[in-house]
Short mmCIF file of C-alpha atoms and ligand atoms in Angstrom, two decimals:
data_model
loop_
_atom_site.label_atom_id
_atom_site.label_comp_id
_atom_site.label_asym_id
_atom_site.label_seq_id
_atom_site.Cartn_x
_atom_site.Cartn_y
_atom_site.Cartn_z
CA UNK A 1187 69.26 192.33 41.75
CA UNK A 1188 71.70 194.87 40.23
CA UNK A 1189 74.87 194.88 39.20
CA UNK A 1190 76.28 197.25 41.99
CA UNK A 1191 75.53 194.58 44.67
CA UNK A 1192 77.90 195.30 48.28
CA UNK A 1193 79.72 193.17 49.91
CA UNK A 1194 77.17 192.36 52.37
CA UNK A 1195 74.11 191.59 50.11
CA UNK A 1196 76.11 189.34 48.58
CA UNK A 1197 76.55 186.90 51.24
CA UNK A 1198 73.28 187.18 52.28
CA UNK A 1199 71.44 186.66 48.75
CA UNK A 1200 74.26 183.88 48.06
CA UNK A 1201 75.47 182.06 51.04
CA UNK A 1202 73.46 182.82 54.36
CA UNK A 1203 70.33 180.49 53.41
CA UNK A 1204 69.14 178.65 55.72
CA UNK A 1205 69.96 175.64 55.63
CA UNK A 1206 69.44 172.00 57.47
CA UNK A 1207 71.21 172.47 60.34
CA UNK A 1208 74.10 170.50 62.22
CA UNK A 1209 73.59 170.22 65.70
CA UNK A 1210 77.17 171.19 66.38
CA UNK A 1211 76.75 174.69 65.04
CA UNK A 1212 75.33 177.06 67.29
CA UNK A 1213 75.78 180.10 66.08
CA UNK A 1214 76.37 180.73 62.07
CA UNK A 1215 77.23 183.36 59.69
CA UNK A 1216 76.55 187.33 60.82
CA UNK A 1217 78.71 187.72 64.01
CA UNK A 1218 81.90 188.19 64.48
CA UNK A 1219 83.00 184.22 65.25
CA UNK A 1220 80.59 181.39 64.23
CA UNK A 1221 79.98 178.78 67.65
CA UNK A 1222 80.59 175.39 67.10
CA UNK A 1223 80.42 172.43 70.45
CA UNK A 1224 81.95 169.29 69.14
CA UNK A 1225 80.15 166.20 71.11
CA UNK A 1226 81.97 165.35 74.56
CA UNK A 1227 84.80 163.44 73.57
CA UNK A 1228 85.42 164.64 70.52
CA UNK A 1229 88.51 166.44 69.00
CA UNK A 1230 88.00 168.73 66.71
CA UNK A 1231 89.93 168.26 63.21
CA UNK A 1232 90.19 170.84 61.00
CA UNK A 1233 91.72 171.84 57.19
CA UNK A 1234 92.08 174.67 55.23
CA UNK A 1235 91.92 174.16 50.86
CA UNK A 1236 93.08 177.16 48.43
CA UNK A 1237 91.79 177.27 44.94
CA UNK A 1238 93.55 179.60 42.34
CA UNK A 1239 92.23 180.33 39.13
CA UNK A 1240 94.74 179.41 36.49
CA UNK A 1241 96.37 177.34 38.77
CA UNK A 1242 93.52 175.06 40.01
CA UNK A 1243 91.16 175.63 37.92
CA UNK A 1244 90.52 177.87 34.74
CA UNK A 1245 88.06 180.94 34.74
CA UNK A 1246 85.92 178.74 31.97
CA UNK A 1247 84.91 176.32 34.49
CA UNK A 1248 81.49 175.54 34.86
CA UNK A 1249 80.71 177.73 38.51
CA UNK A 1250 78.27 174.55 39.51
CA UNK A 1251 81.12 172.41 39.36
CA UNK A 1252 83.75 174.91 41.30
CA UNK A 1253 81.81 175.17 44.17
CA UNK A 1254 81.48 171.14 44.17
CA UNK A 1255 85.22 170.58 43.90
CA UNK A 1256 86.42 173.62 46.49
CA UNK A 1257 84.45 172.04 49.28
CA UNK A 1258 85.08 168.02 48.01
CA UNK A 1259 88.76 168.66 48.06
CA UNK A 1260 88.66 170.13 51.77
CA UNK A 1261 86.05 167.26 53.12
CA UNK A 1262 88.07 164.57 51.21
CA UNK A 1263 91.11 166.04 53.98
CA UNK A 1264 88.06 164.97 56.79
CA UNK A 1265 87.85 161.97 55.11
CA UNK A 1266 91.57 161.14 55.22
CA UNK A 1267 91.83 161.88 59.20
CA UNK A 1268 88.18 159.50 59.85
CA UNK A 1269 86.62 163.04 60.93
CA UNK A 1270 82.94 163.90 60.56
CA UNK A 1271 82.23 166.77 59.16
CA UNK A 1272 79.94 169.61 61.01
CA UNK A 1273 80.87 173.00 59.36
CA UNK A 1274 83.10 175.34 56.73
CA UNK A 1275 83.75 178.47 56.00
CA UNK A 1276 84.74 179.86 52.75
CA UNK A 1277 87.21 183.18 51.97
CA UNK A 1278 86.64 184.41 48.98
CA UNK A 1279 88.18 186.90 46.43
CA UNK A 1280 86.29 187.98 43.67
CA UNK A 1281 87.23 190.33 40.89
CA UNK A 1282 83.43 191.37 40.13
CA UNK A 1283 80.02 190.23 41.54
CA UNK A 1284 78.93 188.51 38.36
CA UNK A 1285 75.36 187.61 39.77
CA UNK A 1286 75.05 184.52 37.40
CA UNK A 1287 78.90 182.90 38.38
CA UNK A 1288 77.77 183.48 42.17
CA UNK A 1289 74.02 181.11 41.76
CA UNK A 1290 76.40 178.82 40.08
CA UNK A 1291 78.83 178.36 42.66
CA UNK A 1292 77.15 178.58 45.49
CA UNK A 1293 74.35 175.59 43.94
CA UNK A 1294 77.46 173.44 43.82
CA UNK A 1295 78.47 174.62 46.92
CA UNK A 1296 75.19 173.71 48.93
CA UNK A 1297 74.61 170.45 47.29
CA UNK A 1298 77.43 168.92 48.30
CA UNK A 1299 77.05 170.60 51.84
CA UNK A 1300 73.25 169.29 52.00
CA UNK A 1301 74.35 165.88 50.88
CA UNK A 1302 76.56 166.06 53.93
CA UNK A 1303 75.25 167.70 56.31
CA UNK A 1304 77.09 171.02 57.05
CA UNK A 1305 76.51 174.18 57.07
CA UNK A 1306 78.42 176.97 56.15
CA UNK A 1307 79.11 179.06 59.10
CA UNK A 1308 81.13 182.21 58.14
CA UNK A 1309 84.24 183.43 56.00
CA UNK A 1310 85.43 186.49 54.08
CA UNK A 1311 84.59 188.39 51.07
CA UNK A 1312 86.98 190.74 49.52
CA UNK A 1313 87.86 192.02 45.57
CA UNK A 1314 90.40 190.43 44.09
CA UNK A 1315 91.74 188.13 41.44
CA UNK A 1316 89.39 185.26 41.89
CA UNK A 1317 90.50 182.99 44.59
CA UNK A 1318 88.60 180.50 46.78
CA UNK A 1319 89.90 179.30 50.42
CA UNK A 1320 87.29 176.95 52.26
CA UNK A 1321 88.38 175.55 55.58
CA UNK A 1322 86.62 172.71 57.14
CA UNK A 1323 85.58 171.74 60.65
CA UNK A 1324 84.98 168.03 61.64
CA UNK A 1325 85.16 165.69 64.85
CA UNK A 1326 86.54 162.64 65.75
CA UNK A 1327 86.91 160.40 68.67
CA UNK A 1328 89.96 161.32 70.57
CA UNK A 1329 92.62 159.34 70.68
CA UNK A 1330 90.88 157.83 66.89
CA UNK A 1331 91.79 159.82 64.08
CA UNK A 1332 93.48 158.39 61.21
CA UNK A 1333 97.09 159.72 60.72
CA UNK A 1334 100.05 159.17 57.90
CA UNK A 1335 102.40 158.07 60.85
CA UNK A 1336 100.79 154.12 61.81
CA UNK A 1337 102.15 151.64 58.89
CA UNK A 1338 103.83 148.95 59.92
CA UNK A 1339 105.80 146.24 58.03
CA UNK A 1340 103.26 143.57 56.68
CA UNK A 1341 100.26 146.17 56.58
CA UNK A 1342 98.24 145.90 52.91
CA UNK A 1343 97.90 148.83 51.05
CA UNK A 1344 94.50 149.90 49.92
CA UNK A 1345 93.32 152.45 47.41
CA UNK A 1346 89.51 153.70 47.06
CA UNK A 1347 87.63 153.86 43.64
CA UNK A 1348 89.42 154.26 40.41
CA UNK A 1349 92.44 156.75 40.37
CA UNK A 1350 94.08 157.83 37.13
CA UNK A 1351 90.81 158.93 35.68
CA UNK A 1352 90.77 162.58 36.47
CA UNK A 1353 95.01 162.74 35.31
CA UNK A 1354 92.95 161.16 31.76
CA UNK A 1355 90.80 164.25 31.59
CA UNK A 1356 93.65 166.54 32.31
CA UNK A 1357 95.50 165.19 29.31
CA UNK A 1358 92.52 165.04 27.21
CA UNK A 1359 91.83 168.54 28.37
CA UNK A 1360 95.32 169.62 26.90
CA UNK A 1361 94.97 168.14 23.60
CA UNK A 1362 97.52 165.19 24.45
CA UNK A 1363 94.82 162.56 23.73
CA UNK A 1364 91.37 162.49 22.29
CA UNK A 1365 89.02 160.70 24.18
CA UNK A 1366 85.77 159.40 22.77
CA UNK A 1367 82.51 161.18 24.12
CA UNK A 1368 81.23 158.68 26.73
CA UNK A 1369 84.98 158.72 28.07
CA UNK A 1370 85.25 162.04 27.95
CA UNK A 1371 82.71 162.62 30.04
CA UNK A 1372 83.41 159.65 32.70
CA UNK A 1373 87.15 160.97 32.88
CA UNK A 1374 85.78 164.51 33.42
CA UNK A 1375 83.43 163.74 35.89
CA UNK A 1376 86.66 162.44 38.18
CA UNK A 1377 88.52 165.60 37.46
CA UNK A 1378 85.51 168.08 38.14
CA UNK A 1379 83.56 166.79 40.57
CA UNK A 1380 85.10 164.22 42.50
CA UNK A 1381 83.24 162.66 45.49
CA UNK A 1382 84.82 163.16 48.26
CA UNK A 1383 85.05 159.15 50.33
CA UNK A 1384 84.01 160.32 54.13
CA UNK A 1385 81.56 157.63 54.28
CA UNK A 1386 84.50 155.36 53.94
CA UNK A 1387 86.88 157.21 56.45
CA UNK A 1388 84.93 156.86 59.12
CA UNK A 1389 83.91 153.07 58.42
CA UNK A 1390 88.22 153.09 58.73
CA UNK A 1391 88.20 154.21 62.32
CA UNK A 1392 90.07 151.52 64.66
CA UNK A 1393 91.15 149.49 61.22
CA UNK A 1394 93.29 151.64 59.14
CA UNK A 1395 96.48 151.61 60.40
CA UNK A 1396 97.29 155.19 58.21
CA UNK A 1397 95.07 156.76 55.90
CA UNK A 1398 95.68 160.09 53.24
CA UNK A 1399 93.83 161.21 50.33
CA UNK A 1400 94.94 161.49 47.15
CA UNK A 1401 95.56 165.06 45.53
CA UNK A 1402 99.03 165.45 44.46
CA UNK A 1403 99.73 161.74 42.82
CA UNK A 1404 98.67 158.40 44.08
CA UNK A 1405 102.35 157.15 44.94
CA UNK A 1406 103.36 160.84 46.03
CA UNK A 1407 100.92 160.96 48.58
CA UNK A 1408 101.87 157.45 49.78
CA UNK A 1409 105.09 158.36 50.10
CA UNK A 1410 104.27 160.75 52.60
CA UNK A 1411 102.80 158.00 54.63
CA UNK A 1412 106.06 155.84 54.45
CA UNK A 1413 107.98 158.94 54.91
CA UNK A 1414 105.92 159.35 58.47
CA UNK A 1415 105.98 155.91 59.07
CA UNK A 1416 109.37 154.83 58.10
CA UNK A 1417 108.63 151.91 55.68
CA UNK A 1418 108.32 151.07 52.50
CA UNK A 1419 106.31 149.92 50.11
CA UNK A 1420 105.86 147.19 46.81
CA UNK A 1421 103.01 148.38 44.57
CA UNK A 1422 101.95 145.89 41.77
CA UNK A 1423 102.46 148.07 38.62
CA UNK A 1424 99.87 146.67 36.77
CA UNK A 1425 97.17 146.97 39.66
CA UNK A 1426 94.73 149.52 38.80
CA UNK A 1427 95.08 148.82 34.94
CA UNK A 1428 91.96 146.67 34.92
CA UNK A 1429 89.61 149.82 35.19
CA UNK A 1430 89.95 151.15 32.32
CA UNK A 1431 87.97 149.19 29.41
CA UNK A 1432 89.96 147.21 27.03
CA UNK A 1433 89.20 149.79 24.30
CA UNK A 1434 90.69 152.84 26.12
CA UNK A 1435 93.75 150.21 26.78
CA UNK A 1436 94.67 149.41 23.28
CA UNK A 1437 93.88 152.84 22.00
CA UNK A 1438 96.26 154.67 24.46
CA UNK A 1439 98.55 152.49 25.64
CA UNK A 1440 99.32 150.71 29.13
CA UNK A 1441 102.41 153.14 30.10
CA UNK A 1442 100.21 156.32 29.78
CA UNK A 1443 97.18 154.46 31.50
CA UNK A 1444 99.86 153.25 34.44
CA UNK A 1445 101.23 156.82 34.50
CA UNK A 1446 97.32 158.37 35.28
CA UNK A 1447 96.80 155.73 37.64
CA UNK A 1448 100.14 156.10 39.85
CA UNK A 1449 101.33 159.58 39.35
CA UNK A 1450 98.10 161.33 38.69
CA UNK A 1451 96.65 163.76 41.20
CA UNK A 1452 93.12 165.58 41.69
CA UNK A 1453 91.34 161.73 42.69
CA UNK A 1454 90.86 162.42 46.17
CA UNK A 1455 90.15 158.90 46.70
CA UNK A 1456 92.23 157.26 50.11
CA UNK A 1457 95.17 155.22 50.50
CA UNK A 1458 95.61 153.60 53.25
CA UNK A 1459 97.46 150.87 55.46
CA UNK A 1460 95.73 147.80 57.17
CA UNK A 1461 96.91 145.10 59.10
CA UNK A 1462 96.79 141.82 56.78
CA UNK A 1463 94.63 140.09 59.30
CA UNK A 1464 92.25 143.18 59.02
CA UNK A 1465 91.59 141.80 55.15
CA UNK A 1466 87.89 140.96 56.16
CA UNK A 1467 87.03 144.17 58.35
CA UNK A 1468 88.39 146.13 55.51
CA UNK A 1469 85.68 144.46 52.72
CA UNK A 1470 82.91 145.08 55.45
CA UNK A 1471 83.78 148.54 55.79
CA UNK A 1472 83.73 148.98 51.72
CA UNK A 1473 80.48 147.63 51.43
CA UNK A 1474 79.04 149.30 54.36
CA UNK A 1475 80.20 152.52 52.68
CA UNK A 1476 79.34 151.87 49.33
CA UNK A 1477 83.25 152.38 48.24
CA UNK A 1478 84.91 150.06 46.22
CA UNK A 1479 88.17 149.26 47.94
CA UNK A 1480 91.38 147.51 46.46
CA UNK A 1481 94.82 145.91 47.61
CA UNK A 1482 97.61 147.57 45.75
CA UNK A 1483 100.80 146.84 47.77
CA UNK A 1484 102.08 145.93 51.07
CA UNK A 1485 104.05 147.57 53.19
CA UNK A 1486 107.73 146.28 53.65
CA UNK A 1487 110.31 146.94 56.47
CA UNK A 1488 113.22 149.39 53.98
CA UNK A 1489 112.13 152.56 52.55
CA UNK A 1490 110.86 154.07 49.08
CA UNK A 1491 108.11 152.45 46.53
CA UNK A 1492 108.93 149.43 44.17
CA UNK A 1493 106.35 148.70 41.31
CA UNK A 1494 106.74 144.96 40.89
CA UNK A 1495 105.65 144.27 36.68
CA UNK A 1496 103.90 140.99 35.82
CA UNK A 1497 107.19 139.26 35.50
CA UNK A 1498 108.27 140.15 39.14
CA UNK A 1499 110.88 142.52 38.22
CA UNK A 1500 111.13 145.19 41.01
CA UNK A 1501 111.60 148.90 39.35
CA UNK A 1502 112.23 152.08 41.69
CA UNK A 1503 109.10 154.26 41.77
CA UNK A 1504 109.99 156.43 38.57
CA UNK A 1505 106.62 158.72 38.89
CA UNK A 1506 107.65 162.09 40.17
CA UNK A 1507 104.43 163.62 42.43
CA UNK A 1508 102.90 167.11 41.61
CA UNK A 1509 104.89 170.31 43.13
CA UNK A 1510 103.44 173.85 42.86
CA UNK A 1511 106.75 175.08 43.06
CA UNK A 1512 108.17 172.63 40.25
CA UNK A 1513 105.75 172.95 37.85
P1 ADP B 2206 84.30 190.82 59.93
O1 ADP B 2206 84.34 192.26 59.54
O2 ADP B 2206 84.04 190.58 61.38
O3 ADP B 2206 85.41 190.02 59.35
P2 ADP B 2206 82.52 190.54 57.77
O4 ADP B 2206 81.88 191.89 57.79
O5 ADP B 2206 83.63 190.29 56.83
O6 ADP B 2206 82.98 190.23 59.26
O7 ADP B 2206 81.41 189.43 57.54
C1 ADP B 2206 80.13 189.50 58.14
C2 ADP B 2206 79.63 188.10 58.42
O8 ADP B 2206 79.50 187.40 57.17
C3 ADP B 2206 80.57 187.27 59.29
O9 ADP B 2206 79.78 186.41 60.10
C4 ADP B 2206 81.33 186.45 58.27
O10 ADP B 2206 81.77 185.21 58.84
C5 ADP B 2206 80.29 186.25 57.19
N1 ADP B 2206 80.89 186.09 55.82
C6 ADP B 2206 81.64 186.96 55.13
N2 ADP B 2206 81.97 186.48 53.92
C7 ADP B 2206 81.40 185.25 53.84
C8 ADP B 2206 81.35 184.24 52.86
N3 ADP B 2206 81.99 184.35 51.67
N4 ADP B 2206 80.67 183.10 53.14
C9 ADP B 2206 80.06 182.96 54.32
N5 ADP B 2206 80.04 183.86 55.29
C10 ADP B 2206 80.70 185.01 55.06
MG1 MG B 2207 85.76 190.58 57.10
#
């Protein structure tokens, strides 16, 4: 194909394949509105994800693992409300068609849509400095989506797979530590192409009592979840230390290590609230996803987050969440 490629050969060479379809969509890309009928019952939930380069992500990125994290970062928002996924669409400015970026992307893209079943169903295509929006469509049970606003005093606290790792590779990635290669790579994976826990959401339906996923900083986005559901919160400080491997531990230090684990963003992994009684549903539900799950924290009846050390000592939450507008 040549280099002079219009707009509309582009999305049909890149991103109107035909792919395995979901039985909600039924009518896709080419019209003027895609058609989607959610099953009787069912509301629809739906989020919209922006990507910037130089903000999100840099223009050296690997294009494979783009299109992976601009669609994982919009179903992990699925995940978050227990929706299933059925469709996206994806906006996108580009500065040039650079043929080779656009196979890249759009692999990623439709790998992670296979694995989950959705299609892509229509979007936008304009020039530009390069910019990706993707906005997902899901369904849920009415009445049975998971929201920010249902903690209660008592609740545990629960945190999916192993945050702080992708906050790691961001700090390797700006020369403030040097990770070994094997690290490197594991830390890396996190920040690039995180795996986004719908499985897990879903098995949540009817248990969690509030759910969110983590983007902007682990106790940042909890604190949206007291915020809505006026409590509070005591985190164990030391909680989510024993992931990391006693090597990476004695090499870097426990205060950076507790820094990527509680004010680190770009996990997506979920937080959320259960009722203590709900200790056993919640282990049935992690295995039955395939998610490791663990307690953090309980919720408490005042407000804010205390980080309780080894020796008991309460300290006020002194991890500041990420802020666009701050930063
Ligand atoms: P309109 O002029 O009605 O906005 P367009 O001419 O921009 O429609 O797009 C033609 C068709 O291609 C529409 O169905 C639109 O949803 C789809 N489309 C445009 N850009 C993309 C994209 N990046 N990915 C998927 N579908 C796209
Ligand atoms: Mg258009």
């Amino acid at each position: 194909m040549g280099i002079h490629m219009g707009e509309f050969d582009l999305i049909d060479h890149f991103f109107n394949r035909p792919r395995p379809s979901n039985p909600a969509v039924e009518l896709g890309i080419g019209d003027d509105c895609a058609l989607l009928r959610p099953e009787p019952g069912m509301q629809l939930a739906v989020s919209s994800d922006m990507l910037v380069e130089g903000r999100h992500f840099l223009s050296t990125v690997d294009p494979a693992r783009l299109g992976h994290k601009a669609l994982a970062v919009n179903l992990s928002d699925l995940a978050a409300c227990g929706a299933s996924p059925m469709a996206f669409t994806l906006a996108l400015a580009l500065p040039k068609v650079d043929p080779d970026w656009l196979a890249g992307f759009s692999r990623g893209l439709f790998l992670l849509a296979d694995a989950h079943q959705i299609e892509l169903v229509g979007g936008d295509t304009t020039c530009g400095p390069l910019n990706l929006c993707i906005t997902v469509l899901g369904q849920v049970p009415t009445g049975q989506a998971l929201t920010r606003a249902g903690a209660r005093p008592g609740d545990d606290i629960y945190v999916s797979g192993e945050p702080g790792w992708a906050r790691l590779a961001l700090e390797a990635f700006r020369g403030r530590i040097t990770l070994d290669a094997a690290l490197w790579e594991r830390a890396r994976q996190h920040m690039e192409t995180p795996a986004p826990r719908v499985a897990l959401g879903l098995a949540l339906r009817g248990l969690a009592t509030s759910c969110i996923d983590v983007s902007d900083g682990l106790l940042g986005d909890l604190g949206h979840i007291l915020h809505a559901s006026g409590v509070g919160a005591e985190i164990e400080a030391d909680g989510l230390l024993g992931q990391f491997p006693q090597t990476l531990r004695s090499a870097q230090g426990d205060d950076l290590l507790r820094m990527c684990n509680w004010a680190g963003g770009d996990d997506y992994e979920l937080v959320f609230t259960a009722a203590a009684s709900a200790h056993k549903a919640v282990e049935h539900a992690a295995l039955a996803s395939r998610t490791p799950v663990r307690r953090i924290g309980q919720i408490t009846p005042g407000h804010g987050i205390h980080l309780i050390d080894a020796t008991g000592h309460a300290q006020v939450n002194p991890y500041a969440s990420f802020d666009h507008f701050q930063t």
